[in-house]
Amino acid sequence: MTEPYSFSAAAGKIDRERVHQWLSEQSYWAKGRAREVQDAAIDASRNYGVYDAETGEQVAYARVVTDAVTFAWLCDVFVSPETRGQRLGEMLVEGVIADLEPLGLKQTLLSTGDAHSLYAKYGFTPLNDPSKMMARVR
């Protein structure tokens, strides 16, 4: 029996319109993000998706900004509301980590407002000294 969902790191499979709709309309961190901004972010990042194995429909998305040598930032992680509760977030994060592992990155960061327990399963912990982190926000 085939699994109902599959993970892919193939950037060409990303449903850009769907991803933009999810992030710009439903996420708490990218609400209102312009389509051209989202497309540019996709083009400049490593992209990941989870897909319905039967229909090919994309049901989850994540991207990673990285130099592919020392550092990565996991961001824009989103699971469609219709498929939540099926462990697709776990499938997505496991796939991302497996894809990044061969790079030997020293550090992968992320920011989350509501999924701490998910990321903790994969070794993410609060920063030892968050006071060292700074941001320049436009």
PDB file of C-alpha atoms in Angstrom:
ATOM      1  CA  MET A   1       0.000   0.000   0.000  1.00  0.00           C
ATOM      2  CA  THR A   2       1.321   3.444  -0.919  1.00  0.00           C
ATOM      3  CA  GLU A   3       1.624   6.080   1.764  1.00  0.00           C
ATOM      4  CA  PRO A   4      -1.050   8.774   1.374  1.00  0.00           C
ATOM      5  CA  TYR A   5       1.555  11.582   1.429  1.00  0.00           C
ATOM      6  CA  SER A   6       5.110  12.031   0.217  1.00  0.00           C
ATOM      7  CA  PHE A   7       7.908  14.500   0.951  1.00  0.00           C
ATOM      8  CA  SER A   8       9.873  16.211  -1.812  1.00  0.00           C
ATOM      9  CA  ALA A   9      12.810  18.605  -1.991  1.00  0.00           C
ATOM     10  CA  ALA A  10      12.171  19.251  -5.686  1.00  0.00           C
ATOM     11  CA  ALA A  11      11.802  23.011  -6.082  1.00  0.00           C
ATOM     12  CA  GLY A  12       9.975  22.556  -9.381  1.00  0.00           C
ATOM     13  CA  LYS A  13       7.085  20.818  -7.641  1.00  0.00           C
ATOM     14  CA  ILE A  14       6.226  23.807  -5.437  1.00  0.00           C
ATOM     15  CA  ASP A  15       2.716  25.141  -6.076  1.00  0.00           C
ATOM     16  CA  ARG A  16       3.720  28.791  -5.863  1.00  0.00           C
ATOM     17  CA  GLU A  17       0.170  30.111  -6.025  1.00  0.00           C
ATOM     18  CA  ARG A  18      -0.978  27.857  -3.179  1.00  0.00           C
ATOM     19  CA  VAL A  19       2.069  28.641  -1.041  1.00  0.00           C
ATOM     20  CA  HIS A  20       1.539  32.355  -1.530  1.00  0.00           C
ATOM     21  CA  GLN A  21      -2.136  32.058  -0.600  1.00  0.00           C
ATOM     22  CA  TRP A  22      -1.314  30.085   2.559  1.00  0.00           C
ATOM     23  CA  LEU A  23       1.391  32.438   3.752  1.00  0.00           C
ATOM     24  CA  SER A  24      -0.102  35.781   2.728  1.00  0.00           C
ATOM     25  CA  GLU A  25      -3.623  35.011   3.918  1.00  0.00           C
ATOM     26  CA  GLN A  26      -3.383  32.379   6.672  1.00  0.00           C
ATOM     27  CA  SER A  27       0.003  32.608   8.394  1.00  0.00           C
ATOM     28  CA  TYR A  28       0.642  34.891  11.346  1.00  0.00           C
ATOM     29  CA  TRP A  29       4.163  35.821  10.161  1.00  0.00           C
ATOM     30  CA  ALA A  30       3.711  36.645   6.460  1.00  0.00           C
ATOM     31  CA  LYS A  31       0.185  38.028   6.234  1.00  0.00           C
ATOM     32  CA  GLY A  32      -0.027  40.387   3.283  1.00  0.00           C
ATOM     33  CA  ARG A  33       3.258  39.263   1.707  1.00  0.00           C
ATOM     34  CA  ALA A  34       3.211  40.180  -1.981  1.00  0.00           C
ATOM     35  CA  ARG A  35       3.312  37.397  -4.555  1.00  0.00           C
ATOM     36  CA  GLU A  36       6.481  38.751  -6.171  1.00  0.00           C
ATOM     37  CA  VAL A  37       8.185  38.801  -2.765  1.00  0.00           C
ATOM     38  CA  GLN A  38       7.148  35.205  -2.109  1.00  0.00           C
ATOM     39  CA  ASP A  39       8.346  34.087  -5.538  1.00  0.00           C
ATOM     40  CA  ALA A  40      11.704  35.807  -4.981  1.00  0.00           C
ATOM     41  CA  ALA A  41      12.004  34.110  -1.578  1.00  0.00           C
ATOM     42  CA  ILE A  42      11.283  30.725  -3.171  1.00  0.00           C
ATOM     43  CA  ASP A  43      13.879  31.364  -5.869  1.00  0.00           C
ATOM     44  CA  ALA A  44      16.541  32.283  -3.295  1.00  0.00           C
ATOM     45  CA  SER A  45      15.891  29.333  -0.949  1.00  0.00           C
ATOM     46  CA  ARG A  46      15.830  25.571  -0.645  1.00  0.00           C
ATOM     47  CA  ASN A  47      12.172  24.538  -0.864  1.00  0.00           C
ATOM     48  CA  TYR A  48      10.274  21.545   0.440  1.00  0.00           C
ATOM     49  CA  GLY A  49       6.796  20.173   0.141  1.00  0.00           C
ATOM     50  CA  VAL A  50       4.532  17.384   1.229  1.00  0.00           C
ATOM     51  CA  TYR A  51       2.140  16.128  -1.426  1.00  0.00           C
ATOM     52  CA  ASP A  52      -0.954  13.976  -1.614  1.00  0.00           C
ATOM     53  CA  ALA A  53       0.371  10.801  -3.249  1.00  0.00           C
ATOM     54  CA  GLU A  54      -2.842  10.215  -5.169  1.00  0.00           C
ATOM     55  CA  THR A  55      -3.621  13.695  -6.497  1.00  0.00           C
ATOM     56  CA  GLY A  56      -0.185  15.342  -6.356  1.00  0.00           C
ATOM     57  CA  GLU A  57      -1.732  18.294  -4.518  1.00  0.00           C
ATOM     58  CA  GLN A  58       0.679  20.150  -2.238  1.00  0.00           C
ATOM     59  CA  VAL A  59      -0.454  20.023   1.404  1.00  0.00           C
ATOM     60  CA  ALA A  60       2.567  21.467   3.259  1.00  0.00           C
ATOM     61  CA  TYR A  61       5.516  23.768   2.605  1.00  0.00           C
ATOM     62  CA  ALA A  62       8.789  24.892   4.158  1.00  0.00           C
ATOM     63  CA  ARG A  63      11.825  26.750   2.959  1.00  0.00           C
ATOM     64  CA  VAL A  64      15.374  27.138   4.178  1.00  0.00           C
ATOM     65  CA  VAL A  65      17.630  30.136   3.687  1.00  0.00           C
ATOM     66  CA  THR A  66      21.228  28.945   3.849  1.00  0.00           C
ATOM     67  CA  ASP A  67      24.787  29.430   2.699  1.00  0.00           C
ATOM     68  CA  ALA A  68      24.882  25.590   2.497  1.00  0.00           C
ATOM     69  CA  VAL A  69      28.106  25.567   4.496  1.00  0.00           C
ATOM     70  CA  THR A  70      27.699  26.927   8.032  1.00  0.00           C
ATOM     71  CA  PHE A  71      24.203  28.259   8.676  1.00  0.00           C
ATOM     72  CA  ALA A  72      20.527  27.794   7.841  1.00  0.00           C
ATOM     73  CA  TRP A  73      17.236  29.441   8.745  1.00  0.00           C
ATOM     74  CA  LEU A  74      14.135  27.237   8.561  1.00  0.00           C
ATOM     75  CA  CYS A  75      11.103  29.365   7.784  1.00  0.00           C
ATOM     76  CA  ASP A  76       7.662  29.594   6.211  1.00  0.00           C
ATOM     77  CA  VAL A  77       6.643  26.192   7.564  1.00  0.00           C
ATOM     78  CA  PHE A  78       2.968  25.681   6.814  1.00  0.00           C
ATOM     79  CA  VAL A  79       0.591  22.697   6.769  1.00  0.00           C
ATOM     80  CA  SER A  80      -2.757  23.172   5.065  1.00  0.00           C
ATOM     81  CA  PRO A  81      -5.597  23.465   7.582  1.00  0.00           C
ATOM     82  CA  GLU A  82      -7.447  20.598   5.869  1.00  0.00           C
ATOM     83  CA  THR A  83      -4.626  18.131   6.513  1.00  0.00           C
ATOM     84  CA  ARG A  84      -3.460  19.157   9.985  1.00  0.00           C
ATOM     85  CA  GLY A  85      -3.410  16.487  12.656  1.00  0.00           C
ATOM     86  CA  GLN A  86      -1.955  13.842  10.323  1.00  0.00           C
ATOM     87  CA  ARG A  87       1.690  14.351  11.366  1.00  0.00           C
ATOM     88  CA  LEU A  88       2.536  16.103   8.108  1.00  0.00           C
ATOM     89  CA  GLY A  89       4.511  18.739  10.005  1.00  0.00           C
ATOM     90  CA  GLU A  90       6.683  15.925  11.310  1.00  0.00           C
ATOM     91  CA  MET A  91       7.106  14.491   7.811  1.00  0.00           C
ATOM     92  CA  LEU A  92       8.067  17.934   6.531  1.00  0.00           C
ATOM     93  CA  VAL A  93      10.606  18.719   9.274  1.00  0.00           C
ATOM     94  CA  GLU A  94      12.130  15.211   9.096  1.00  0.00           C
ATOM     95  CA  GLY A  95      12.586  15.624   5.347  1.00  0.00           C
ATOM     96  CA  VAL A  96      14.133  19.068   5.685  1.00  0.00           C
ATOM     97  CA  ILE A  97      16.583  17.870   8.327  1.00  0.00           C
ATOM     98  CA  ALA A  98      17.522  14.820   6.251  1.00  0.00           C
ATOM     99  CA  ASP A  99      18.145  17.071   3.237  1.00  0.00           C
ATOM    100  CA  LEU A 100      20.327  19.484   5.249  1.00  0.00           C
ATOM    101  CA  GLU A 101      22.251  16.842   7.226  1.00  0.00           C
ATOM    102  CA  PRO A 102      24.876  16.102   4.526  1.00  0.00           C
ATOM    103  CA  LEU A 103      25.822  19.796   4.497  1.00  0.00           C
ATOM    104  CA  GLY A 104      27.246  19.553   8.034  1.00  0.00           C
ATOM    105  CA  LEU A 105      25.813  22.920   9.025  1.00  0.00           C
ATOM    106  CA  LYS A 106      26.950  24.232  12.395  1.00  0.00           C
ATOM    107  CA  GLN A 107      23.609  25.852  13.156  1.00  0.00           C
ATOM    108  CA  THR A 108      20.031  25.842  11.935  1.00  0.00           C
ATOM    109  CA  LEU A 109      17.745  28.447  13.451  1.00  0.00           C
ATOM    110  CA  LEU A 110      14.008  29.002  13.322  1.00  0.00           C
ATOM    111  CA  SER A 111      11.376  31.132  14.946  1.00  0.00           C
ATOM    112  CA  THR A 112       8.009  29.795  16.040  1.00  0.00           C
ATOM    113  CA  GLY A 113       5.082  31.164  17.937  1.00  0.00           C
ATOM    114  CA  ASP A 114       3.200  27.909  18.362  1.00  0.00           C
ATOM    115  CA  ALA A 115       5.108  24.767  17.378  1.00  0.00           C
ATOM    116  CA  HIS A 116       7.856  24.451  19.980  1.00  0.00           C
ATOM    117  CA  SER A 117       7.022  20.821  20.780  1.00  0.00           C
ATOM    118  CA  LEU A 118       7.230  19.817  17.110  1.00  0.00           C
ATOM    119  CA  TYR A 119      10.696  21.282  16.648  1.00  0.00           C
ATOM    120  CA  ALA A 120      11.949  19.979  19.998  1.00  0.00           C
ATOM    121  CA  LYS A 121      11.454  16.429  18.658  1.00  0.00           C
ATOM    122  CA  TYR A 122      14.150  17.196  16.099  1.00  0.00           C
ATOM    123  CA  GLY A 123      16.729  18.712  18.418  1.00  0.00           C
ATOM    124  CA  PHE A 124      15.750  22.380  18.294  1.00  0.00           C
ATOM    125  CA  THR A 125      16.170  24.085  21.667  1.00  0.00           C
ATOM    126  CA  PRO A 126      15.796  27.640  22.936  1.00  0.00           C
ATOM    127  CA  LEU A 127      18.895  29.749  22.375  1.00  0.00           C
ATOM    128  CA  ASN A 128      21.487  29.525  25.146  1.00  0.00           C
ATOM    129  CA  ASP A 129      21.793  33.291  25.181  1.00  0.00           C
ATOM    130  CA  PRO A 130      18.963  34.967  23.271  1.00  0.00           C
ATOM    131  CA  SER A 131      20.326  38.360  24.299  1.00  0.00           C
ATOM    132  CA  LYS A 132      23.053  37.847  21.681  1.00  0.00           C
ATOM    133  CA  MET A 133      20.479  37.764  18.907  1.00  0.00           C
ATOM    134  CA  MET A 134      19.449  41.018  17.313  1.00  0.00           C
ATOM    135  CA  ALA A 135      17.198  42.021  14.473  1.00  0.00           C
ATOM    136  CA  ARG A 136      16.924  44.954  12.147  1.00  0.00           C
ATOM    137  CA  VAL A 137      13.271  45.205  11.225  1.00  0.00           C
ATOM    138  CA  ARG A 138      12.069  47.373   8.375  1.00  0.00           C
TER     139      ARG A 138
END
